[in-house]
Coordinates of C-alpha atoms in Angstrom, one line a residue:
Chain A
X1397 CA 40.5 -31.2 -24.4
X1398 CA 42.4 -28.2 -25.3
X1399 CA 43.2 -27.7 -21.0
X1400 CA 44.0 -31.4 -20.8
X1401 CA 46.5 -30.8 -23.7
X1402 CA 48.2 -27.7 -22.1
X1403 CA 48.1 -30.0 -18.6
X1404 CA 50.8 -32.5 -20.7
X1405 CA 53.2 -30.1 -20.3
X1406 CA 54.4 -29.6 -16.8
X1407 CA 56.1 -26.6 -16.6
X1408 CA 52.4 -24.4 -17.7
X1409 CA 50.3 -27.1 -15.2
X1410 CA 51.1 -25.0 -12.3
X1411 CA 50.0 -21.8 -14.2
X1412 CA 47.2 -23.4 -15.5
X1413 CA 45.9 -24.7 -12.1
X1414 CA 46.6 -21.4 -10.4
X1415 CA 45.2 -19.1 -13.2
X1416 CA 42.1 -21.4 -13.6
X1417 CA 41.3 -21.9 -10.0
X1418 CA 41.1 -18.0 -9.4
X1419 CA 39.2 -17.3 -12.2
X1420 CA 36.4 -20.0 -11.4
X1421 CA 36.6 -18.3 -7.8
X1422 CA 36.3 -14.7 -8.8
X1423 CA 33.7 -15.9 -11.4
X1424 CA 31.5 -18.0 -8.6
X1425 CA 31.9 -15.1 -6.0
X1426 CA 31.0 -12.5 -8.4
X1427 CA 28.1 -14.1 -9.6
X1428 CA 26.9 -14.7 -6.3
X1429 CA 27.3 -11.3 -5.3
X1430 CA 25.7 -9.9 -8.5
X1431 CA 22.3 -12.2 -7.7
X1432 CA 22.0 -10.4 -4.1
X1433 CA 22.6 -7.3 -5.3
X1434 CA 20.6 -7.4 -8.3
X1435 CA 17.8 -8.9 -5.8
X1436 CA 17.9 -6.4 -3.9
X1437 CA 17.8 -3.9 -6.7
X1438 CA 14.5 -5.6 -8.1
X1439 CA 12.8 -5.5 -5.0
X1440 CA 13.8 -2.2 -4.2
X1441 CA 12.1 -0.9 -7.4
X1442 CA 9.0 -3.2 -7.0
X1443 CA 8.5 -1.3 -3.5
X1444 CA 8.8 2.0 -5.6
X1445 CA 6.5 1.1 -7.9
X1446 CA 3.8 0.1 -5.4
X1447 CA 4.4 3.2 -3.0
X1448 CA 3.6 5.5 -6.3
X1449 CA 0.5 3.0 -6.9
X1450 CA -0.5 3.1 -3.1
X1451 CA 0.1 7.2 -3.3
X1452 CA -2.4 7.0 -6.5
X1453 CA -5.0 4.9 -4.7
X1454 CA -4.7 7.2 -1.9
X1455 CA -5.5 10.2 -3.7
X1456 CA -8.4 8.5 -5.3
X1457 CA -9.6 7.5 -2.0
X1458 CA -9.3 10.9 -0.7
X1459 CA -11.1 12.7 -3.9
X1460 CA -14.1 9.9 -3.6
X1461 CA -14.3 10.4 0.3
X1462 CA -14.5 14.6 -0.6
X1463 CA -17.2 14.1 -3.3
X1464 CA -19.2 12.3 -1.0
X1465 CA -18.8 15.2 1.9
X1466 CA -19.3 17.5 -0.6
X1467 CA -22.7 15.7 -1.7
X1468 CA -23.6 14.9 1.7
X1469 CA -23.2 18.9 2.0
X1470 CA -25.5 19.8 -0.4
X1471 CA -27.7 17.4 0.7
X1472 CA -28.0 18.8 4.1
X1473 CA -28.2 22.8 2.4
X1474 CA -31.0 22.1 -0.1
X1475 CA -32.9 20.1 3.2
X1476 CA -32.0 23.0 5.6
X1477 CA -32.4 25.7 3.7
X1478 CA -35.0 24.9 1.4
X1479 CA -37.2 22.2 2.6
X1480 CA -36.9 23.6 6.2
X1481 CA -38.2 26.7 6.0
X1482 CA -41.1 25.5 3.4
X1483 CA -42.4 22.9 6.2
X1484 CA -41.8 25.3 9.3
X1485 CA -44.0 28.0 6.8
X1486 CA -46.8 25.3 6.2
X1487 CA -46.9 24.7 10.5
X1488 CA -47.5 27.9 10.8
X1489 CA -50.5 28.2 8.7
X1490 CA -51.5 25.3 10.5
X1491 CA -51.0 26.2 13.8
X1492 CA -53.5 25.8 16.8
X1493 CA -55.3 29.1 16.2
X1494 CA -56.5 27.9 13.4
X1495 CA -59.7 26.6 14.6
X1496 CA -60.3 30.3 16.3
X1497 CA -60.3 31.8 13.1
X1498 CA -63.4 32.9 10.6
X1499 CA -63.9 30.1 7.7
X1500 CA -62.4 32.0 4.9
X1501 CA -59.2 32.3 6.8
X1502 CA -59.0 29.0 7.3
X1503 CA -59.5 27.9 3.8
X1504 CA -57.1 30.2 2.6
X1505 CA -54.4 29.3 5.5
X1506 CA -55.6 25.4 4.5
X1507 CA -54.7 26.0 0.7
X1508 CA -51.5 27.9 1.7
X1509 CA -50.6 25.4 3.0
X1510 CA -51.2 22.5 0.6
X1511 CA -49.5 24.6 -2.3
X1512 CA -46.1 25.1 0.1
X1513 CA -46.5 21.1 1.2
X1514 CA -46.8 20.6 -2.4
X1515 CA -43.5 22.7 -3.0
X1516 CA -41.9 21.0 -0.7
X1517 CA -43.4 17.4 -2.5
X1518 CA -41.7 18.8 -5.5
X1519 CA -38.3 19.7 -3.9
X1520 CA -37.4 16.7 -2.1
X1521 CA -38.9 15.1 -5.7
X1522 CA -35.5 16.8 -7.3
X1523 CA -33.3 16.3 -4.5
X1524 CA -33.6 12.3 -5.0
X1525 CA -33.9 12.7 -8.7
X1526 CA -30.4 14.2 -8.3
X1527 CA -29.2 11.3 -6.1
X1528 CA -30.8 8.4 -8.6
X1529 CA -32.5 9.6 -12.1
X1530 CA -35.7 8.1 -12.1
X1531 CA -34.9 8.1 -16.3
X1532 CA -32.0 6.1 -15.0
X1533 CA -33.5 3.5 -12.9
X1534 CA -36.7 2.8 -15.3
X1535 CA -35.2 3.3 -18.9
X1536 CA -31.4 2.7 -18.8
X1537 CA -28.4 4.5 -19.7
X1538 CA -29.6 5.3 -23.0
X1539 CA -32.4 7.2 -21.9
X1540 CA -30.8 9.3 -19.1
X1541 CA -28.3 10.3 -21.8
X1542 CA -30.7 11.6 -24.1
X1543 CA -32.9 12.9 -21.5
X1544 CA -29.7 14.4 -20.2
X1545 CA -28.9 16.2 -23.8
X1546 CA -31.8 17.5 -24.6
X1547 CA -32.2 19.6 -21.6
X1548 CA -28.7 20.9 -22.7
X1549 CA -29.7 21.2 -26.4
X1550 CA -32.8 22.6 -24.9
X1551 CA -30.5 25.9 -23.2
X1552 CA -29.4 26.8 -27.0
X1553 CA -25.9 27.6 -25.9
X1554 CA -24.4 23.9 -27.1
X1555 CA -25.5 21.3 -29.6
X1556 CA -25.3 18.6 -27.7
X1557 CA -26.3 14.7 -29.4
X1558 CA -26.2 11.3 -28.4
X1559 CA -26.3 7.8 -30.5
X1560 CA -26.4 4.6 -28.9
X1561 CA -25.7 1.6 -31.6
X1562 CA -26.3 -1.3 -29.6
X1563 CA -27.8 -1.2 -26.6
X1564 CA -30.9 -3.7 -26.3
X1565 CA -29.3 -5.4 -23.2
X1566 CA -29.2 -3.3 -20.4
X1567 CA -25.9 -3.5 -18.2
X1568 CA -26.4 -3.9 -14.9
X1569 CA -27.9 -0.8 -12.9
X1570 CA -25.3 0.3 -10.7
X1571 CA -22.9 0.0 -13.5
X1572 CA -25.3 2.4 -15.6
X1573 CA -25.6 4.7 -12.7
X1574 CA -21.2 4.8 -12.6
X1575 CA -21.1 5.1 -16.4
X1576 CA -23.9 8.0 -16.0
X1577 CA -22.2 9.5 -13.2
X1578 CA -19.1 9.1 -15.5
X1579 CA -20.6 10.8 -18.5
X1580 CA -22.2 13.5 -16.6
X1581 CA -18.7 14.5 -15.1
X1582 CA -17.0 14.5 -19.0
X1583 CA -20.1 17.0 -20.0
X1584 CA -20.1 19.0 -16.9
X1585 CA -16.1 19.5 -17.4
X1586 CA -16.9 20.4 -21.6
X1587 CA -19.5 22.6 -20.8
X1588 CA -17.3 24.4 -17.8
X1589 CA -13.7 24.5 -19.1
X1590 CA -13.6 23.7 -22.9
X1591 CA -15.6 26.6 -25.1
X1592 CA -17.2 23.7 -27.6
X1593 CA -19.8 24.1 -30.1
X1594 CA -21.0 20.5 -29.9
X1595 CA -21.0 17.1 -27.8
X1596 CA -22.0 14.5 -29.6
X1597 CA -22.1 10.8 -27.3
X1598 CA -21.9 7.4 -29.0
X1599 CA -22.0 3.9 -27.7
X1600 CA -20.6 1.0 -29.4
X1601 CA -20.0 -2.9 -28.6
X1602 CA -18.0 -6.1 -29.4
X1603 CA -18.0 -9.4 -28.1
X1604 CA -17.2 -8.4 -25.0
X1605 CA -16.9 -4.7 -24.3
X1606 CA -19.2 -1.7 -24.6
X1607 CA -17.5 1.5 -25.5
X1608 CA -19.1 5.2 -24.8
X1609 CA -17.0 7.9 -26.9
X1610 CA -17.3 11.5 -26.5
X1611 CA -16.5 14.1 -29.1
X1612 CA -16.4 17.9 -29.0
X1613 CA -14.4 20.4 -30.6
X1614 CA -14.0 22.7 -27.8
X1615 CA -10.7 22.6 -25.6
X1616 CA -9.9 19.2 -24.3
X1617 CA -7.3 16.8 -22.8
X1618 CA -5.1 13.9 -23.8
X1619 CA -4.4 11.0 -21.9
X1620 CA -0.8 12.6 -20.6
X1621 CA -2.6 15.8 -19.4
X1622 CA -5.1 13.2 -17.7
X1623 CA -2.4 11.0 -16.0
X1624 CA -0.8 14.0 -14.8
X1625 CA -3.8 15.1 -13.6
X1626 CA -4.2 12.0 -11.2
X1627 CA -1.0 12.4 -10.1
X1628 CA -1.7 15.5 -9.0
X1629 CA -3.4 17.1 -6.1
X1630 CA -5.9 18.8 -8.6
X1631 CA -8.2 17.6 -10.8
X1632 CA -10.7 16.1 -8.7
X1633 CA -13.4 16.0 -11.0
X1634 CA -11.3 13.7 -13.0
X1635 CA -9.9 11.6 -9.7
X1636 CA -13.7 10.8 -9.2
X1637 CA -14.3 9.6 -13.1
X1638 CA -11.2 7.3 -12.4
X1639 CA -12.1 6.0 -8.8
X1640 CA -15.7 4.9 -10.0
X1641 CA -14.6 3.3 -13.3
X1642 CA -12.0 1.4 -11.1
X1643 CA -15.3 0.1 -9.2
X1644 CA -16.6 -1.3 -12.6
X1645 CA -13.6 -2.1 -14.0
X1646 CA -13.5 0.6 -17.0
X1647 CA -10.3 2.1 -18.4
X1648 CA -10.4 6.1 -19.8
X1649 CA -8.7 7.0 -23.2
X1650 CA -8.3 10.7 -23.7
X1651 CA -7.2 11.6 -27.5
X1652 CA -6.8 14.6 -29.7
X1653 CA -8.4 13.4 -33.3
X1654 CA -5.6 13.3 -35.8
X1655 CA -6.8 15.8 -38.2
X1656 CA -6.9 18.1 -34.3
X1657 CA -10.2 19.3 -34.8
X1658 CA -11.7 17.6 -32.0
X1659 CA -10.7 15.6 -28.7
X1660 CA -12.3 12.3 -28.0
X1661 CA -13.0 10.4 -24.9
X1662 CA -13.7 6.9 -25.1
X1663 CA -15.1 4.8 -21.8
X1664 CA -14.3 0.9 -22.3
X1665 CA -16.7 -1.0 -19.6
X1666 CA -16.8 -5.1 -20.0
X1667 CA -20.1 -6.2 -20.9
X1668 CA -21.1 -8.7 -18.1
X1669 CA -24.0 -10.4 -19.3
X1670 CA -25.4 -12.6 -16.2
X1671 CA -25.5 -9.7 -14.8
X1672 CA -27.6 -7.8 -17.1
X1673 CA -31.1 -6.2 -16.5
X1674 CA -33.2 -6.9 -19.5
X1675 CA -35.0 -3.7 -20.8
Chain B
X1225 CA 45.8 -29.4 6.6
X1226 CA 44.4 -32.8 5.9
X1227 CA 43.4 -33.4 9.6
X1228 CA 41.4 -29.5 9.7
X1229 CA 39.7 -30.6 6.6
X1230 CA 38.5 -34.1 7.8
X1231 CA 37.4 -32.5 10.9
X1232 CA 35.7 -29.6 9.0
X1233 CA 32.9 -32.0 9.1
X1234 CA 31.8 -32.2 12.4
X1235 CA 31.3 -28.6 12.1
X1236 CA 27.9 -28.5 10.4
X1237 CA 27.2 -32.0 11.7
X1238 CA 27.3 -30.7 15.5
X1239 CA 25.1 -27.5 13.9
X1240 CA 22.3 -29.9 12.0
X1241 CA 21.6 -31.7 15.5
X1242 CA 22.0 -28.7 17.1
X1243 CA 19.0 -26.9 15.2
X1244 CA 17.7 -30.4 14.5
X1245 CA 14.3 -29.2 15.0
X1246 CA 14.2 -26.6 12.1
X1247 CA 16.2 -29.0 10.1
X1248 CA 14.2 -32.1 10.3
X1249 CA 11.2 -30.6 7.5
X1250 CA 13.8 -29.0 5.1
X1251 CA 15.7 -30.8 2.4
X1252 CA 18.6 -29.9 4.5
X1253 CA 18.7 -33.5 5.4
X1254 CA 20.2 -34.8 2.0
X1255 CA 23.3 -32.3 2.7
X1256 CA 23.7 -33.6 6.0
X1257 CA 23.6 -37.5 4.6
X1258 CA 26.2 -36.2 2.7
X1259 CA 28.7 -35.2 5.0
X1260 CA 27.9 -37.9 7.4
X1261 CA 29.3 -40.2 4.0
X1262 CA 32.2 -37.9 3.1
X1263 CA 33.3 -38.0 6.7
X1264 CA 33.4 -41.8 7.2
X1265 CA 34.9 -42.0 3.4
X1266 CA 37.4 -39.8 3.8
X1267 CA 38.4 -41.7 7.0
X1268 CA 38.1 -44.8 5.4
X1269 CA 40.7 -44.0 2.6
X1270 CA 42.8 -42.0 4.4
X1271 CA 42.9 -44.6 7.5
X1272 CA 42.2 -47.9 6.5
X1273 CA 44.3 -50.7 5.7
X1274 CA 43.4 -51.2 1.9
X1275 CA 45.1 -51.6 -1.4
X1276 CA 45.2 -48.7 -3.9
X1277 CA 42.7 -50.9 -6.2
X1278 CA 40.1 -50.5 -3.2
X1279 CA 41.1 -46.7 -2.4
X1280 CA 40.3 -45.7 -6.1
X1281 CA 37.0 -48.0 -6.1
X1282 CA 35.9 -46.0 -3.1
X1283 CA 36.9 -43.0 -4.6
X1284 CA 35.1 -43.9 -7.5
X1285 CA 32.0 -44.7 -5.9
X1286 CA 32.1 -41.6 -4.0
X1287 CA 32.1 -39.2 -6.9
X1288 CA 28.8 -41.0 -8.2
X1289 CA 27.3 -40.6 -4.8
X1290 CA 28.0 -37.4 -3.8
X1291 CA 27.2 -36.2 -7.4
X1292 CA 23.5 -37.8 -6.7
X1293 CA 22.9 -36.5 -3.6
X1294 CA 24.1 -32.7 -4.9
X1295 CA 22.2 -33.1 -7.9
X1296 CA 18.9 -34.8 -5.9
X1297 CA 19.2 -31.7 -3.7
X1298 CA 19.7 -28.9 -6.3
X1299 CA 16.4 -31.0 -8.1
X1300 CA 14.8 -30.7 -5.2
X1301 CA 15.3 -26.9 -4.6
X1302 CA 14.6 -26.0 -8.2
X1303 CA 11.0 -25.9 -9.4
X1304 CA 10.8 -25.7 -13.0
X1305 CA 9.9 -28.0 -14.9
X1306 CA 12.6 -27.9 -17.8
X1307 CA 15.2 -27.3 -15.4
X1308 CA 14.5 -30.2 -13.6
X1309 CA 13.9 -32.5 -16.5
X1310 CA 17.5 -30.9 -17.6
X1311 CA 18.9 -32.3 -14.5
X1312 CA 17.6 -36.1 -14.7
X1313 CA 18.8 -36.1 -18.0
X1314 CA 22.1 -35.1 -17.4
X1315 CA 22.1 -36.8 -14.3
X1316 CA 21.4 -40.3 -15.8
X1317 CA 24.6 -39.7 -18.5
X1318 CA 26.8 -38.7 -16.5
X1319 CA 26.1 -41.4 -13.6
X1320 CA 26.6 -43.8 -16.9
X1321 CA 29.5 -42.3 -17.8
X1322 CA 31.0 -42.0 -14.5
X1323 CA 30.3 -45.4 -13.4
X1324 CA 32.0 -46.8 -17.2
X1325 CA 34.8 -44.8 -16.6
X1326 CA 35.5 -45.7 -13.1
X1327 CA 35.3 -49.5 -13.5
X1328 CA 36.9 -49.8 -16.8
X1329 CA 40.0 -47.8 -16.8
X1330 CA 41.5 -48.4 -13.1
X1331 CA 45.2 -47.6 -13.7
X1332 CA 44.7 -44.4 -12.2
X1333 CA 45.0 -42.8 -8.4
X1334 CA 41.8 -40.8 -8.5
X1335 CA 39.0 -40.5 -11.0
X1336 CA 40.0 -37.3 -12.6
X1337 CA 37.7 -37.2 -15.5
X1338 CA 34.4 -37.6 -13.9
X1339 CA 35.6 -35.3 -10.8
X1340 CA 35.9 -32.7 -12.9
X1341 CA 33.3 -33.7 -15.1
X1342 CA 31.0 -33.7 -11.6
X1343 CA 32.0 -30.0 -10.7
X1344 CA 31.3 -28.8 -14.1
X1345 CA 27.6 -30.0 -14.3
X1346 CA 27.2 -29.1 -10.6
X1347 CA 28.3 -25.7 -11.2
X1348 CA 25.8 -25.4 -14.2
X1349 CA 22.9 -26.5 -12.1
X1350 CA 23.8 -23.8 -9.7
X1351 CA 23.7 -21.3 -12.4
X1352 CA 19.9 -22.8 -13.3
X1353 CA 19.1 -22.2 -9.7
X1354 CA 20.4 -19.0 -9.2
X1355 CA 19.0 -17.8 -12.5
X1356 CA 15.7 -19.4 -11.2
X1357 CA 15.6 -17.2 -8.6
X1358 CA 16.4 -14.1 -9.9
X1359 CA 13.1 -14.8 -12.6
X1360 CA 10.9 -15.8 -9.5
X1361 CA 12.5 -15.5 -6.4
X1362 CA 10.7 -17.1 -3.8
X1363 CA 11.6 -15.2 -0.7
X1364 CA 12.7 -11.9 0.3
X1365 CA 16.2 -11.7 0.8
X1366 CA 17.6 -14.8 -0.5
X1367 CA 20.6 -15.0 1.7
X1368 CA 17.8 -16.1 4.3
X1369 CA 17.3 -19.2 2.5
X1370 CA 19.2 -22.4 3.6
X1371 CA 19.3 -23.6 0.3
X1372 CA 21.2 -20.5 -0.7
X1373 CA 24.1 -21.0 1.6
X1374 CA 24.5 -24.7 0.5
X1375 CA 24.0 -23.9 -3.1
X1376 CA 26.9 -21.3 -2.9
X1377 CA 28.6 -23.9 -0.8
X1378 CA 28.4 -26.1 -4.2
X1379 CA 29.3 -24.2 -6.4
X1380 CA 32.5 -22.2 -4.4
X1381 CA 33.4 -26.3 -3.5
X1382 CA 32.8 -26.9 -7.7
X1383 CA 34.5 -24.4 -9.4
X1384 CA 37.6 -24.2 -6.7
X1385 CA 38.7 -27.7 -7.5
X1386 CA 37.5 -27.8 -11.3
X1387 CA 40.6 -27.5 -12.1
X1388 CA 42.3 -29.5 -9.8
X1389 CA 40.8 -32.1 -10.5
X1390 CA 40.7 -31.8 -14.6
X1391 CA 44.7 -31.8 -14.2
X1392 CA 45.5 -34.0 -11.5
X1393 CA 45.9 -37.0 -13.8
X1394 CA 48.6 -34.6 -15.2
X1395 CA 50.6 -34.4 -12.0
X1396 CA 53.1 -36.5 -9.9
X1397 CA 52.3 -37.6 -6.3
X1398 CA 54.3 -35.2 -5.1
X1399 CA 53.0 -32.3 -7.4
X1400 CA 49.1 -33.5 -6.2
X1401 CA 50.1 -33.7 -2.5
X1402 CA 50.8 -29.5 -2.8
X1403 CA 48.2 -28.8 -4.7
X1404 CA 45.3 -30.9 -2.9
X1405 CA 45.6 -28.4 -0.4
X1406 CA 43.3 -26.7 -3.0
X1407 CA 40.4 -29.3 -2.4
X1408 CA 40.6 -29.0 1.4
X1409 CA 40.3 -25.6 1.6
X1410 CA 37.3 -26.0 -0.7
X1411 CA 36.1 -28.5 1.4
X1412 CA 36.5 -26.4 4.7
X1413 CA 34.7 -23.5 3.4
X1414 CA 31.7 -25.7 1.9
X1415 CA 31.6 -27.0 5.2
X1416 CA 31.7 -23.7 6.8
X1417 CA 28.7 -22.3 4.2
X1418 CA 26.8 -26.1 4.9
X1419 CA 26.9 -25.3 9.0
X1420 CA 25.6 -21.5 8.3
X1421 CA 22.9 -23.1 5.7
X1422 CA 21.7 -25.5 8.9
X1423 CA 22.0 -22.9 11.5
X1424 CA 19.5 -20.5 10.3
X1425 CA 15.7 -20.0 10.5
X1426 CA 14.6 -20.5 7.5
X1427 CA 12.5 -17.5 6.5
X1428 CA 9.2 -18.1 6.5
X1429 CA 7.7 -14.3 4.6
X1430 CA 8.1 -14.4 1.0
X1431 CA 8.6 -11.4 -1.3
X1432 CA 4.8 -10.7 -2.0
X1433 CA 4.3 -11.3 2.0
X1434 CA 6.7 -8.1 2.3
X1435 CA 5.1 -6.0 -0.6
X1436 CA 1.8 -6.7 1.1
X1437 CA 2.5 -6.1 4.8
X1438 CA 4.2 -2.8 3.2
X1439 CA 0.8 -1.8 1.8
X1440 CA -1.1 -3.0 5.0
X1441 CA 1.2 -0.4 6.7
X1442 CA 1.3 2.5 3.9
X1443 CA -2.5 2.8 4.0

């Protein structure tokens, strides 16, 4: 209304016209610009953001692919070196002169080697209860953990305790061997790098989550420290607790407690109950 | 001027036959039922025999036409939901008011009121699609869109003869006859932006597409 009363008088319609029509235009063409560039500008940082994701998943991929060499490794070492030389030991107690000799020899060379064969029984019996903990596989997380604490406790050098609260339904196995693996990692690290006097492990749920927390009051990290860490080309220890809690789905929380007497680490897994292995 | 304008036209007529093909799925179509109109209206009033009565009927007409087929397209290019149920509302007042205000009060040359009325709610829908894609945008570069072109076409067309039209009821003959030269240039570069909008491939990878193939390659 207001332009229509300014175009009564002639002499300004001109102005008005002119002055109007070049600010819708610069207006229309600015805008227009502004969404392409801003566009551009959003995809841009979307592209960023996904390279620094991609360089994340990368590293994971790299530190999971190194644990496994470095498993297969010892793998191969304790077979070479230890079951190896065990079996090649028992052949030659065994070997074809063994019917030449007197029957006392030959008992003694038979018993020789039985006990080495039985040594060798026992070794390959660790090597696969490294690989999968037969505590593990027949009695659940809970288990495993406490079987795993008391041999610590049982060295004298830590206290080390565990509590679960609710755990009468099994998750599903390979998820307990991950959250084991997980656990094992967080301990190994405490009990390498942080100086504590105790560990204590407790497990928790709600609806739809279980939760494993960790205290000690040795040296610890936060969750800064810990990102960093991933970012970093160290830290591969931690890489490996990320990668397999990316497999189940977990998230990590590193905290100091507030009163800063002790860190905690808390696992969060989802509870996924069709899945479940009822103990 | 007036001749460059009307024949302005033919430009992204020849272009829509021309890439026919690439045309025919796209709402592209609409646009080009559009000019085909404008074209033989244009040639109509400016050619024909007829009284002034009939000019400004046609005229009239026109606005309320071409207003539905921009707003039908820009309805058809936007996706949400509000947006769209924005533009029906609107679109049914202003087609009422438009059509009232045409057939009632007829001592005029041209329908200034609902021109300008016409380019200010066209201009606004515009804004909802642009701002539409910034939130979601559905392909990579947007300038690779057709619907892009013709929307900026719209809107440049719009908001260059807002005003012109908003105070041509406020100007002598001779005063309009200078400054129509205002529409047609409008006209020729929304013309111009139409033919670019039907000549190019419309682009098929979106934005995730890109982000994806971009992983495929980074790992």
């Amino acid at each position: 209304m207001f332009l229509l009363q300014i175009g009564s008088q002639s002499a300004s319609v001109s102005q008005v016209l002119f002055f109007g029509t070049i600010g819708m235009l610069i207006l229309t063409i600015s805008m227009i610009v502004f969404i392409i560039f801003h566009q551009r500008k959003v995809i841009r940082y979307q592209m960023t953001l996904q390279k620094i994701e991609q360089e994340q998943q990368k590293m994971l991929l790299n530190a999971s692919i190194k644990l496994q060499e470095e498993e297969r490794q010892r793998l191969a070492a304790d077979l070479h070196d230890d079951a190896g030389p065990l079996l090649a030991t028992a052949r030659l107690y065994l070997n074809e002169n063994l019917v030449n000799l007197d029957k006392t020899t030959q008992l003694q060379s038979i018993f020789n080697a039985k006990q080495i064969i039985d040594d060798t029984i026992q070794l390959i019996r660790n090597i696969s209860h490294s690989l999968m903990p037969p505590t593990l596989k027949n009695f659940g997380l809970e288990s495993a953990v406490n079987d795993m604490f008391q041999k610590i406790s049982g060295s004298g050098s830590i206290n080390a305790s565990c509590r679960f609260h609710d755990y009468k339904e099994r998750l599903h196995i390979d998820k307990e061997l991950m959250l084991f693996r997980v656990i094992q990692e967080l301990v190994n690290n405490v009990l390498k790098h942080s100086n504590a006097s105790f560990i204590h492990v407790t497990q928790n749920t709600n609806e739809s989550k279980l939760y494993i927390r960790l205290h000690h009051d040795g040296k610890g990290l936060t969750q800064a420290d810990f990102e960093r860490f991933n970012k970093s080309a160290s830290g591969l220890g931690l890489k490996n607790i990320q990668s397999r809690l990316r497999v189940i789905q977990g998230k990590i929380f590193f905290e100091k407690d507030p009163s800063q007497t002790y860190y905690k680490v808390t696992i969060e897994v989802s509870r996924d109950n069709e899945e479940a292995v009822s103990s | 001027m007036g001749f460059l304008t009307l024949y302005s036209y033919l430009i992204p007529v020849f272009v829509f036959l021309f890439r026919f093909r690439q045309n025919r799925d796209s709402n592209t179509g609409i646009i080009f039922f559009y000019i085909i109109y404008s074209f033989l209206n244009d040639i109509c009033v400016k050619y024909l025999p007829i009284s002034e009565i009939s000019k400004y009927y046609m005229l009239g007409v026109f606005t309320v036409a071409e207003y539905i087929l921009f707003a039908y397209f820009l309805y058809s290019s936007i996706s949400g939901k509000l947006s769209k149920r924005f533009i029906l509302i609107t679109s049914i007042c202003y087609v009422v008011f438009a059509l009232v205000f045409s057939f009632s009060i007829v001592d005029r040359k041209f329908d200034s009121l609902p021109a300008s009325v016409e380019a200010l709610v066209i201009i606004t829908f515009c804004v909802i699609y642009f701002f539409e894609q910034i939130k979601s945008p559905t392909s990579l570069f947007l300038y690779t869109e057709k619907s892009f072109w013709i929307v900026c076409g719209l809107m440049i067309y719009s908001a260059g003869t807002f005003f012109l039209f908003l105070q041509s009821s406020g100007l002598s003959d001779a005063e309009l006859a200078k400054y129509w030269v205002i529409s047609q240039i409008g006209n020729i570069i929304k013309n111009l932006l139409f033919a670019v909008a039907f000549y190019i491939k419309p682009n098929k990878n979106t934005r995730d597409d890109f982000l994806s193939l971009g992983k495929m390659y980074e790992i």
